Coordinates of C-alpha atoms in Angstrom, one line a residue:
M1 CA -0.4 0.1 -0.1
N2 CA 1.6 3.6 -1.0
R3 CA 1.5 5.2 2.1
G4 CA 2.3 9.3 0.4
K5 CA 5.2 11.0 0.4
V6 CA 6.6 14.6 1.3
V7 CA 10.1 16.3 0.1
F8 CA 10.7 19.3 1.6
V9 CA 12.3 21.0 -2.0
G10 CA 15.1 23.8 -1.2
A11 CA 13.7 26.4 -4.3
G12 CA 16.5 28.6 -3.1
P13 CA 16.9 32.3 -3.1
G14 CA 15.2 33.8 -5.0
A15 CA 15.1 33.3 -8.3
D16 CA 13.0 31.0 -10.0
D17 CA 15.7 29.3 -12.2
L18 CA 18.4 28.7 -9.3
I19 CA 16.3 25.5 -8.1
T20 CA 17.6 22.6 -8.3
V21 CA 15.9 20.6 -11.5
R22 CA 15.2 17.3 -8.6
G23 CA 13.3 20.0 -6.8
S24 CA 11.2 21.1 -10.0
R25 CA 10.8 18.0 -11.3
V26 CA 9.3 16.6 -7.3
I27 CA 6.4 20.0 -7.8
A28 CA 6.6 18.8 -11.6
Q29 CA 4.8 15.6 -10.2
A30 CA 3.4 16.4 -7.1
D31 CA -0.7 16.5 -5.5
I32 CA -0.6 18.9 -3.1
V33 CA 1.9 21.7 -3.8
I34 CA 2.7 23.4 -0.5
W35 CA 4.4 27.0 0.1
A36 CA 5.1 29.9 0.6
S37 CA 3.6 33.2 -1.4
S38 CA 5.8 35.8 1.1
L39 CA 9.7 33.8 1.2
V40 CA 9.6 31.7 -2.4
H41 CA 9.3 33.3 -5.6
P42 CA 5.3 32.0 -7.9
G43 CA 7.7 31.6 -10.7
I44 CA 9.5 28.4 -8.6
V45 CA 5.6 27.0 -8.5
A46 CA 3.7 27.9 -11.6
N47 CA 4.3 24.6 -13.8
T48 CA 2.5 22.3 -11.4
K49 CA 0.3 19.3 -12.1
P50 CA -3.4 19.4 -13.7
G51 CA -4.9 19.0 -10.4
A52 CA -3.0 19.8 -8.3
L53 CA -3.6 21.5 -4.8
V54 CA -1.9 24.4 -3.8
V55 CA -0.7 25.8 -1.4
D56 CA 0.1 28.4 0.3
S57 CA 1.1 28.4 3.9
A58 CA 2.4 32.4 4.0
S59 CA -0.4 32.5 6.4
E60 CA -0.4 28.6 8.2
A61 CA 0.4 27.6 10.8
L62 CA 2.2 24.3 11.9
E63 CA -1.5 23.1 12.6
D64 CA -2.7 24.0 9.2
T65 CA -0.7 21.9 7.3
A66 CA -0.7 18.7 9.6
A67 CA -4.2 18.9 7.5
H68 CA -2.3 18.3 4.6
Y69 CA -0.3 15.7 5.6
R70 CA -3.1 13.8 7.4
R71 CA -4.5 14.1 4.2
A72 CA -1.1 12.0 1.5
A73 CA -1.2 9.7 4.2
D74 CA -4.6 8.5 4.4
E75 CA -4.2 8.4 -0.2
G76 CA -0.5 7.8 -1.0
L77 CA -0.7 11.4 -2.1
L78 CA 2.8 13.2 -3.3
V79 CA 3.8 16.5 -1.6
A80 CA 5.8 18.8 -2.2
R81 CA 7.2 21.5 0.0
V82 CA 8.2 23.9 -0.8
H83 CA 11.1 26.4 1.2
T84 CA 12.6 28.8 1.0
G85 CA 17.3 28.3 0.9
D86 CA 17.8 25.0 1.5
P87 CA 15.3 23.3 4.2
S88 CA 18.4 22.8 7.0
I89 CA 18.9 26.5 7.4
Y90 CA 16.6 28.0 9.5
G91 CA 13.4 25.5 8.0
A92 CA 11.9 24.8 10.9
T93 CA 11.3 21.1 9.4
G94 CA 12.5 19.8 12.3
E95 CA 9.0 19.3 13.3
Q96 CA 8.1 18.9 10.1
Y97 CA 9.7 15.8 9.5
E98 CA 8.0 14.8 12.6
M99 CA 5.3 15.0 12.4
C100 CA 5.9 12.4 9.0
R101 CA 6.6 10.2 11.3
Q102 CA 3.8 10.4 13.6
L103 CA 1.2 9.6 10.5
G104 CA 3.9 7.1 9.0
L105 CA 3.7 9.7 5.4
D106 CA 8.0 9.0 4.4
F107 CA 9.9 11.4 3.7
E108 CA 13.5 13.1 1.6
T109 CA 14.8 16.6 0.7
V110 CA 16.3 18.4 -1.6
P111 CA 18.9 21.0 -0.4
G112 CA 18.8 24.7 -2.4
V113 CA 20.8 27.0 -3.4
S114 CA 20.4 29.5 0.3
A115 CA 20.5 33.0 0.3
Y116 CA 25.0 32.9 1.9
S117 CA 25.7 31.0 -1.4
A118 CA 23.5 33.1 -3.5
T119 CA 25.5 36.4 -1.6
A120 CA 28.5 36.2 -2.3
A121 CA 28.2 35.1 -6.1
R122 CA 26.7 38.0 -6.8
M123 CA 29.4 39.7 -5.3
N124 CA 32.4 38.5 -7.2
A125 CA 33.5 36.5 -3.4
E126 CA 35.4 33.4 -2.3
I127 CA 33.9 32.8 0.5
T128 CA 36.9 31.0 1.7
I129 CA 40.3 32.2 0.8
P130 CA 44.3 30.8 0.9
E131 CA 46.7 32.5 4.5
V132 CA 43.6 35.0 4.6
C133 CA 40.3 32.8 5.6
Q134 CA 39.2 28.7 5.9
S135 CA 36.6 28.6 8.3
F136 CA 33.6 30.0 7.5
I137 CA 30.2 30.8 10.2
L138 CA 26.4 31.0 9.5
T139 CA 24.8 32.1 12.0
R140 CA 22.4 35.4 13.5
L141 CA 22.6 38.0 15.8
E142 CA 21.1 36.3 19.7
G143 CA 18.9 38.7 21.6
G144 CA 15.6 38.2 19.1
R145 CA 12.3 36.5 19.6
T146 CA 13.6 32.8 19.0
P147 CA 16.1 32.3 22.2
M148 CA 19.7 31.7 21.0
P149 CA 21.5 28.9 23.4
P150 CA 23.8 30.5 25.6
R151 CA 26.9 29.9 24.2
E152 CA 26.1 30.3 20.9
T153 CA 26.6 34.4 21.0
V154 CA 27.4 37.4 17.7
R155 CA 30.1 38.7 20.1
G156 CA 32.1 34.6 20.9
F157 CA 32.0 33.7 17.0
A158 CA 33.5 36.9 16.2
A159 CA 36.8 35.9 17.5
H160 CA 37.2 33.8 15.3
G161 CA 37.8 36.1 12.5
A162 CA 36.0 33.8 10.4
T163 CA 33.7 34.7 6.9
M164 CA 31.2 35.1 9.0
A165 CA 26.9 34.8 7.3
L166 CA 24.7 36.5 9.1
Y167 CA 20.7 36.3 8.7
L168 CA 17.9 37.4 10.4
S169 CA 19.3 40.0 12.2
A170 CA 18.4 43.2 10.0
A171 CA 16.5 45.1 11.9
R172 CA 18.9 45.9 14.8
N173 CA 22.1 46.5 12.2
K174 CA 23.4 48.7 14.5
Q175 CA 23.7 46.1 17.9
L176 CA 24.9 43.6 14.7
Q177 CA 27.5 45.9 14.0
D178 CA 28.4 47.1 17.6
E179 CA 29.0 42.4 18.3
L180 CA 30.7 42.6 15.8
L181 CA 33.7 44.7 16.3
A182 CA 33.7 43.8 20.5
G183 CA 34.1 40.6 18.8
G184 CA 36.9 41.1 17.1
Y185 CA 36.1 42.1 13.8
P186 CA 38.3 45.8 12.6
P187 CA 36.9 48.1 11.7
E188 CA 38.1 48.4 8.7
T189 CA 36.4 44.5 8.5
P190 CA 34.5 44.0 5.1
C191 CA 30.9 43.6 4.6
I192 CA 28.7 42.7 2.1
I193 CA 24.7 43.6 2.8
G194 CA 21.9 41.5 0.9
Y195 CA 18.9 42.2 -0.1
R196 CA 15.8 40.4 -1.5
V197 CA 19.0 37.8 -3.4
T198 CA 18.4 37.2 -7.3
W199 CA 14.8 39.1 -7.0
P200 CA 13.8 42.0 -8.8
D201 CA 14.4 44.4 -6.9
E202 CA 17.5 43.0 -5.7
L203 CA 20.4 45.0 -3.6
M204 CA 23.8 43.9 -3.3
L205 CA 26.2 46.7 -1.4
R206 CA 30.0 46.2 0.4
C207 CA 30.9 48.4 2.5
E208 CA 33.1 48.2 5.9
L209 CA 32.0 46.8 9.2
A210 CA 32.5 50.6 10.3
E211 CA 29.9 51.9 8.2
L212 CA 27.4 48.5 8.4
S213 CA 24.4 50.2 10.3
A214 CA 24.4 53.4 8.3
T215 CA 24.5 51.4 5.0
M216 CA 21.4 49.1 6.3
R217 CA 19.4 52.2 8.1
E218 CA 19.5 54.2 5.1
R219 CA 18.3 51.9 2.9
K220 CA 15.8 51.3 5.3
L221 CA 17.2 47.0 5.9
W222 CA 15.0 45.3 8.2
K223 CA 14.7 41.7 6.7
H224 CA 14.5 39.2 4.0
T225 CA 18.6 41.1 3.8
I226 CA 21.8 38.8 5.0
V227 CA 25.0 40.4 6.0
M228 CA 28.1 38.9 4.6
V229 CA 31.6 40.3 7.8
G230 CA 35.1 38.6 7.1
P231 CA 38.7 39.1 5.9
A232 CA 38.2 37.3 3.0
L233 CA 35.2 40.1 1.6
A234 CA 38.1 41.6 0.3
E235 CA 37.7 42.9 -3.6
G236 CA 41.7 41.4 -4.9
H237 CA 43.6 39.4 -2.7
S238 CA 46.9 39.6 -4.2
G239 CA 49.8 36.4 -2.9
T240 CA 47.0 34.4 -2.0
R241 CA 46.2 30.9 -4.5
S242 CA 44.8 27.0 -4.1
H243 CA 48.2 24.6 -3.6
L244 CA 45.3 22.5 -4.7
Y245 CA 46.4 23.8 -8.5
H246 CA 49.8 25.1 -8.2
P247 CA 52.2 23.5 -10.0
G248 CA 55.0 22.1 -7.6
F249 CA 51.7 20.0 -5.6
R250 CA 51.8 17.0 -6.3
H251 CA 48.4 13.9 -5.6
E252 CA 47.6 11.3 -7.2
Y253 CA 46.1 12.7 -10.7
R254 CA 49.2 15.1 -11.2
A255 CA 52.9 15.1 -10.6
A256 CA 54.6 17.9 -9.2
Q257 CA 57.2 19.9 -11.0
A258 CA 60.6 20.1 -9.9
D259 CA 60.6 23.7 -9.3
A260 CA 57.7 24.6 -8.7
Q261 CA 58.1 22.5 -5.6
T262 CA 60.4 23.9 -4.2
E263 CA 58.7 27.8 -4.1
L264 CA 55.1 25.6 -2.9
R265 CA 57.3 24.1 0.1
A266 CA 59.7 27.1 0.9
H267 CA 55.9 28.8 1.6
G268 CA 55.6 25.2 4.1
A269 CA 53.2 23.4 2.3
G270 CA 53.1 19.8 2.7
A271 CA 52.5 17.0 1.0
V272 CA 48.0 16.8 1.5
S273 CA 46.2 14.5 0.3
L274 CA 43.7 15.6 -3.8
E275 CA 41.0 14.6 -0.7
E276 CA 42.3 16.1 2.3
Q277 CA 42.9 19.8 -0.6
R278 CA 39.4 19.0 -1.4

């Protein structure tokens, strides 16, 4: 007996052609498509099959969604639950997974392009630059309506000096700037601000950390905004490059050039495997 299935689909950051092929196919095949018009581009759900039930969940609570899941379980239907960005990041999917388990529904997740990835791409910024930054932190400012674990603070994360992407923090941009500075980022640290990234009314900005709040206030960026900060986001990093594609780097698919290998060893590079480099 077909007991129904829910597929959680990452819709991407906005543009309707930034959804995965797999995610688009699931939406086209689904009997029930649940999406939030407040967050997802309407083009994402424009190609549903004839007779499919398309539900706008923007005004619904979890309990309202449960009725559609119960119907899917009773009638053996396929549900496409469409989430903005990637469902695993601030997607509120955990409680929905549990609901599926309780109803005996199969479920799986199709990943999507997240806003931080789209933001970096739109500004041609690399998040991890060799010898500048090799770590990435994704978080939000504490103190909002949703509690944060006590050890997870912007100030504490800032002490690492890594590239950081901050969601759900635009409305308190002055506090955000103050916490980033207090954590140790220098005032001149480069920042990228992305408003409704990849949507038709997208706004992409660069500024120094010292001007972050003023820049956001001037343009009234209170929501739908992601902030990225860190030294790797600067435009231009002369003298830095990946060892993986250096002619002196040896791995299982390529021998090293002797003179280039000597140069690379002078910079302290060891015989790291290809898998470790990737």
